[in-house]
Amino acid sequence: MLGPATRCCGTFTSRASGFHPPAALLVTCWTALGEELVSRLLHVHFKDDKTKVSGDALQLMAELLKIFVVEAAVRGVRQAQAEDAILVDVDQLEKVLPQLLLDF
Amino acid sequence: MEEEAEAEEQQRFSYQQRLKAAVHYTVGCLCEEVALDKEMQFSKQTIAAISELTFRQCENFAKDLEMFARHARRTTINTEDVKLLARRSNSLLKYITDKSEEIAQTNLERKARKKKKSENGNHNSRELAEAGVVESEK
């Protein structure tokens, strides 16, 4: 873990013209995916035992994974709102999945 | 001999299960934050699905990262490899690149502070004695 959980406000948004980012969001972010967990998650799938991950890369990966989860969640919410649904169910998640996986 | 292999397989399986559980918990926390922020609830199945998705995506990420590092003839994955992972979406790439600079900056500052601290520690007792003199001189 990166010491005490640091809380900050961040926006994942884009100003790229032509490309409309599906989710501009304001989220209280914290290194929820602890570094040790991320390290273990990666090492489980490495083919070579000698493969290592630098500290900075680990922090960045924790950030990337957090973004992945939050994007999935927020896009699910958008879909549910568009459908006037009362909650985000698997049906809504299924619809946002293709684009999510293409973006990652 | 076969028993040993089976036991090892069992161990690996239960280890993966524990990792999945940890991911599930974290995903739950993150979704809870989003739910509060957007005032929209998530069904349990959705949380489970996102959690499963994240775990599987980790496998892709890990393998890609390993390949990128090997392609660059390295055994240690660095931030350049991670940035390459985020290439598919422009906004994602920009975000990750900015984050990477932020992380590098923070770590640099932390190292500088640590170095200063250890240097100060050596002169601590002397400083305490001199502090009094300096104060009065001011």
CSV table of C-alpha atoms in Angstrom, one decimal:
chain,number,residue,atom,x,y,z
A,1,MET,CA,0.0,0.0,0.0
A,2,LEU,CA,1.2,3.5,-0.7
A,3,GLY,CA,1.3,4.5,3.0
A,4,PRO,CA,-1.9,6.1,4.2
A,5,ALA,CA,-4.6,6.3,1.6
A,6,THR,CA,-4.2,9.6,-0.2
A,7,ARG,CA,-7.4,11.2,-1.2
A,8,CYS,CA,-7.5,13.6,-4.1
A,9,CYS,CA,-9.9,14.7,-6.7
A,10,GLY,CA,-9.1,13.9,-10.3
A,11,THR,CA,-10.8,14.0,-13.6
A,12,PHE,CA,-10.3,11.5,-16.3
A,13,THR,CA,-11.3,13.6,-19.3
A,14,SER,CA,-10.2,14.4,-22.7
A,15,ARG,CA,-10.2,17.4,-24.9
A,16,ALA,CA,-9.4,15.6,-28.1
A,17,SER,CA,-11.6,17.0,-30.8
A,18,GLY,CA,-13.6,14.5,-32.8
A,19,PHE,CA,-13.2,11.8,-30.3
A,20,HIS,CA,-15.8,11.9,-27.7
A,21,PRO,CA,-14.7,10.3,-24.5
A,22,PRO,CA,-17.6,8.5,-23.0
A,23,ALA,CA,-16.8,9.3,-19.4
A,24,ALA,CA,-15.6,12.6,-18.0
A,25,LEU,CA,-15.8,12.0,-14.3
A,26,LEU,CA,-15.0,13.6,-11.1
A,27,VAL,CA,-13.9,11.0,-8.6
A,28,THR,CA,-12.3,10.9,-5.2
A,29,CYS,CA,-9.3,8.7,-6.0
A,30,TRP,CA,-7.1,6.8,-3.7
A,31,THR,CA,-4.7,4.0,-4.4
A,32,ALA,CA,-7.4,1.5,-3.8
A,33,LEU,CA,-5.6,-1.2,-5.6
A,34,GLY,CA,-2.8,-1.6,-3.1
A,35,GLU,CA,0.6,-2.0,-4.7
A,36,GLU,CA,1.2,-5.4,-3.2
A,37,LEU,CA,-2.0,-6.7,-4.6
A,38,VAL,CA,-1.2,-5.3,-8.0
A,39,SER,CA,2.3,-6.8,-7.9
A,40,ARG,CA,0.8,-10.2,-7.0
A,41,LEU,CA,-1.8,-9.9,-9.7
A,42,LEU,CA,0.8,-9.3,-12.3
A,43,HIS,CA,3.3,-11.9,-11.1
A,44,VAL,CA,0.8,-14.7,-11.2
A,45,HIS,CA,0.6,-14.4,-15.0
A,46,PHE,CA,4.3,-13.8,-15.9
A,47,LYS,CA,5.8,-16.6,-18.0
A,48,ASP,CA,9.4,-15.9,-16.9
A,49,ASP,CA,10.3,-16.1,-13.2
A,50,LYS,CA,13.0,-13.4,-13.7
A,51,THR,CA,10.4,-10.7,-14.8
A,52,LYS,CA,10.3,-7.8,-12.3
A,53,VAL,CA,8.3,-4.6,-12.1
A,54,SER,CA,9.8,-1.3,-11.2
A,55,GLY,CA,8.2,0.7,-8.3
A,56,ASP,CA,7.0,3.5,-10.6
A,57,ALA,CA,5.5,1.1,-13.0
A,58,LEU,CA,3.7,-0.7,-10.2
A,59,GLN,CA,2.2,2.6,-9.0
A,60,LEU,CA,1.2,3.4,-12.6
A,61,MET,CA,-0.4,0.0,-13.0
A,62,ALA,CA,-2.4,0.5,-9.8
A,63,GLU,CA,-3.7,3.7,-11.3
A,64,LEU,CA,-4.5,2.0,-14.6
A,65,LEU,CA,-6.5,-0.8,-13.0
A,66,LYS,CA,-8.3,1.7,-10.8
A,67,ILE,CA,-9.3,3.6,-14.0
A,68,PHE,CA,-10.4,0.4,-15.6
A,69,VAL,CA,-12.8,-0.4,-12.7
A,70,VAL,CA,-14.1,3.2,-12.4
A,71,GLU,CA,-14.7,3.5,-16.2
A,72,ALA,CA,-16.6,0.2,-16.2
A,73,ALA,CA,-18.7,1.5,-13.3
A,74,VAL,CA,-19.3,5.0,-14.7
A,75,ARG,CA,-20.2,3.8,-18.2
A,76,GLY,CA,-22.6,1.3,-16.6
A,77,VAL,CA,-24.2,4.2,-14.7
A,78,ARG,CA,-24.5,6.2,-17.9
A,79,GLN,CA,-26.2,3.3,-19.6
A,80,ALA,CA,-28.6,2.8,-16.8
A,81,GLN,CA,-29.4,6.5,-16.7
A,82,ALA,CA,-30.0,6.4,-20.5
A,83,GLU,CA,-32.4,3.5,-20.0
A,84,ASP,CA,-34.1,5.0,-17.0
A,85,ALA,CA,-33.1,2.0,-15.0
A,86,ILE,CA,-33.2,2.1,-11.2
A,87,LEU,CA,-29.8,0.4,-10.9
A,88,VAL,CA,-26.9,-0.8,-12.9
A,89,ASP,CA,-27.5,-4.5,-13.7
A,90,VAL,CA,-25.6,-7.0,-15.8
A,91,ASP,CA,-27.8,-6.0,-18.8
A,92,GLN,CA,-26.4,-2.5,-18.7
A,93,LEU,CA,-22.9,-3.6,-18.2
A,94,GLU,CA,-23.1,-6.0,-21.2
A,95,LYS,CA,-23.9,-3.0,-23.4
A,96,VAL,CA,-20.9,-1.0,-22.4
A,97,LEU,CA,-18.4,-3.9,-22.3
A,98,PRO,CA,-17.4,-3.9,-26.0
A,99,GLN,CA,-16.3,-0.3,-26.1
A,100,LEU,CA,-14.7,-0.6,-22.7
A,101,LEU,CA,-12.5,-3.4,-23.9
A,102,LEU,CA,-11.7,-1.7,-27.1
A,103,ASP,CA,-10.5,1.4,-25.2
A,104,PHE,CA,-8.2,-0.7,-23.0
B,1,MET,CA,4.6,-37.9,-7.6
B,2,GLU,CA,1.2,-37.3,-9.0
B,3,GLU,CA,-0.1,-36.4,-5.6
B,4,GLU,CA,2.5,-33.7,-5.3
B,5,ALA,CA,1.6,-32.2,-8.6
B,6,GLU,CA,-2.1,-32.3,-7.6
B,7,ALA,CA,-1.4,-30.6,-4.3
B,8,GLU,CA,0.6,-27.9,-6.0
B,9,GLU,CA,-2.2,-27.3,-8.4
B,10,GLN,CA,-4.6,-27.0,-5.5
B,11,GLN,CA,-2.4,-24.5,-3.9
B,12,ARG,CA,-2.1,-22.4,-7.0
B,13,PHE,CA,-5.9,-22.5,-7.4
B,14,SER,CA,-6.6,-21.4,-3.9
B,15,TYR,CA,-4.0,-18.6,-4.2
B,16,GLN,CA,-5.8,-17.4,-7.3
B,17,GLN,CA,-9.1,-17.6,-5.4
B,18,ARG,CA,-7.6,-15.4,-2.6
B,19,LEU,CA,-6.4,-12.9,-5.2
B,20,LYS,CA,-9.8,-12.8,-6.8
B,21,ALA,CA,-11.4,-12.2,-3.5
B,22,ALA,CA,-9.1,-9.3,-2.8
B,23,VAL,CA,-9.9,-7.8,-6.2
B,24,HIS,CA,-13.6,-8.3,-5.6
B,25,TYR,CA,-13.4,-6.4,-2.3
B,26,THR,CA,-11.5,-3.5,-4.0
B,27,VAL,CA,-13.9,-3.4,-6.9
B,28,GLY,CA,-16.7,-3.3,-4.4
B,29,CYS,CA,-15.2,-0.3,-2.7
B,30,LEU,CA,-14.6,1.6,-5.9
B,31,CYS,CA,-18.1,0.9,-7.2
B,32,GLU,CA,-19.5,2.1,-3.9
B,33,GLU,CA,-17.8,5.4,-4.3
B,34,VAL,CA,-19.1,5.8,-7.9
B,35,ALA,CA,-22.6,4.8,-6.6
B,36,LEU,CA,-22.5,7.5,-4.0
B,37,ASP,CA,-21.2,10.0,-6.4
B,38,LYS,CA,-23.7,9.3,-9.2
B,39,GLU,CA,-26.6,8.3,-6.9
B,40,MET,CA,-27.1,5.0,-8.8
B,41,GLN,CA,-26.9,1.6,-7.2
B,42,PHE,CA,-25.0,-1.5,-8.6
B,43,SER,CA,-26.4,-5.0,-8.5
B,44,LYS,CA,-24.3,-7.6,-6.8
B,45,GLN,CA,-24.0,-9.4,-10.1
B,46,THR,CA,-22.6,-6.3,-11.7
B,47,ILE,CA,-19.9,-5.9,-9.1
B,48,ALA,CA,-19.0,-9.6,-9.5
B,49,ALA,CA,-18.9,-9.2,-13.2
B,50,ILE,CA,-16.6,-6.1,-13.1
B,51,SER,CA,-14.4,-7.9,-10.6
B,52,GLU,CA,-14.1,-11.0,-12.9
B,53,LEU,CA,-13.4,-8.7,-15.8
B,54,THR,CA,-10.7,-6.8,-13.9
B,55,PHE,CA,-9.0,-10.1,-12.9
B,56,ARG,CA,-9.0,-11.3,-16.5
B,57,GLN,CA,-7.8,-8.0,-17.8
B,58,CYS,CA,-4.9,-8.3,-15.4
B,59,GLU,CA,-3.8,-11.4,-17.2
B,60,ASN,CA,-3.8,-9.6,-20.6
B,61,PHE,CA,-1.9,-6.7,-19.1
B,62,ALA,CA,0.7,-8.8,-17.4
B,63,LYS,CA,1.4,-10.8,-20.5
B,64,ASP,CA,1.6,-7.7,-22.6
B,65,LEU,CA,3.9,-6.0,-20.1
B,66,GLU,CA,6.2,-8.9,-20.0
B,67,MET,CA,6.4,-9.0,-23.8
B,68,PHE,CA,7.0,-5.3,-24.1
B,69,ALA,CA,9.9,-5.5,-21.6
B,70,ARG,CA,11.4,-8.6,-23.3
B,71,HIS,CA,11.0,-6.8,-26.7
B,72,ALA,CA,13.2,-4.0,-25.3
B,73,ARG,CA,15.6,-6.7,-24.0
B,74,ARG,CA,14.8,-5.9,-20.3
B,75,THR,CA,13.7,-8.2,-17.5
B,76,THR,CA,12.3,-5.3,-15.4
B,77,ILE,CA,9.0,-3.7,-16.6
B,78,ASN,CA,9.1,0.1,-16.4
B,79,THR,CA,6.7,3.0,-16.9
B,80,GLU,CA,7.3,3.1,-20.7
B,81,ASP,CA,5.8,-0.4,-20.9
B,82,VAL,CA,2.8,0.6,-18.9
B,83,LYS,CA,2.2,3.7,-21.1
B,84,LEU,CA,2.3,1.4,-24.2
B,85,LEU,CA,-0.5,-0.6,-22.6
B,86,ALA,CA,-2.7,2.5,-22.5
B,87,ARG,CA,-2.2,3.4,-26.2
B,88,ARG,CA,-5.7,2.4,-27.4
B,89,SER,CA,-7.5,5.5,-26.2
B,90,ASN,CA,-6.1,9.0,-26.6
B,91,SER,CA,-7.7,10.3,-23.4
B,92,LEU,CA,-6.5,7.3,-21.5
B,93,LEU,CA,-3.0,7.7,-22.8
B,94,LYS,CA,-2.9,11.3,-21.9
B,95,TYR,CA,-4.2,10.6,-18.4
B,96,ILE,CA,-1.6,7.8,-17.8
B,97,THR,CA,1.2,9.9,-19.2
B,98,ASP,CA,0.3,12.8,-16.9
B,99,LYS,CA,0.0,10.4,-13.9
B,100,SER,CA,3.4,8.9,-14.8
B,101,GLU,CA,5.1,12.3,-14.6
B,102,GLU,CA,3.2,13.1,-11.3
B,103,ILE,CA,4.5,9.8,-9.8
B,104,ALA,CA,8.0,10.4,-11.0
B,105,GLN,CA,7.9,13.9,-9.5
B,106,THR,CA,6.5,12.7,-6.2
B,107,ASN,CA,9.1,10.0,-5.9
B,108,LEU,CA,11.9,12.4,-6.7
B,109,GLU,CA,10.8,14.8,-4.0
B,110,ARG,CA,10.4,11.9,-1.5
B,111,LYS,CA,14.0,10.8,-2.2
B,112,ALA,CA,15.3,14.3,-1.8
B,113,ARG,CA,13.5,14.7,1.5
B,114,LYS,CA,14.8,11.3,2.7
B,115,LYS,CA,18.3,12.3,1.8
B,116,LYS,CA,18.0,15.6,3.7
B,117,LYS,CA,16.6,13.8,6.7
B,118,SER,CA,19.5,11.3,7.0
B,119,GLU,CA,22.0,14.1,6.6
B,120,ASN,CA,20.2,16.2,9.3
B,121,GLY,CA,20.1,13.2,11.6
B,122,ASN,CA,23.9,13.1,11.7
B,123,HIS,CA,24.1,16.8,12.8
B,124,ASN,CA,21.0,16.7,15.0
B,125,SER,CA,22.7,16.9,18.4
B,126,ARG,CA,25.1,19.6,17.2
B,127,GLU,CA,22.1,21.6,15.8
B,128,LEU,CA,20.2,21.4,19.0
B,129,ALA,CA,23.1,23.0,20.8
B,130,GLU,CA,23.6,25.7,18.2
B,131,ALA,CA,19.9,26.5,17.8
B,132,GLY,CA,19.9,28.4,21.0
B,133,VAL,CA,22.9,30.5,19.9
B,134,VAL,CA,21.3,31.2,16.5
B,135,GLU,CA,18.0,32.3,18.0
B,136,SER,CA,19.6,34.8,20.3
B,137,GLU,CA,21.7,36.2,17.4
B,138,LYS,CA,18.6,36.8,15.4
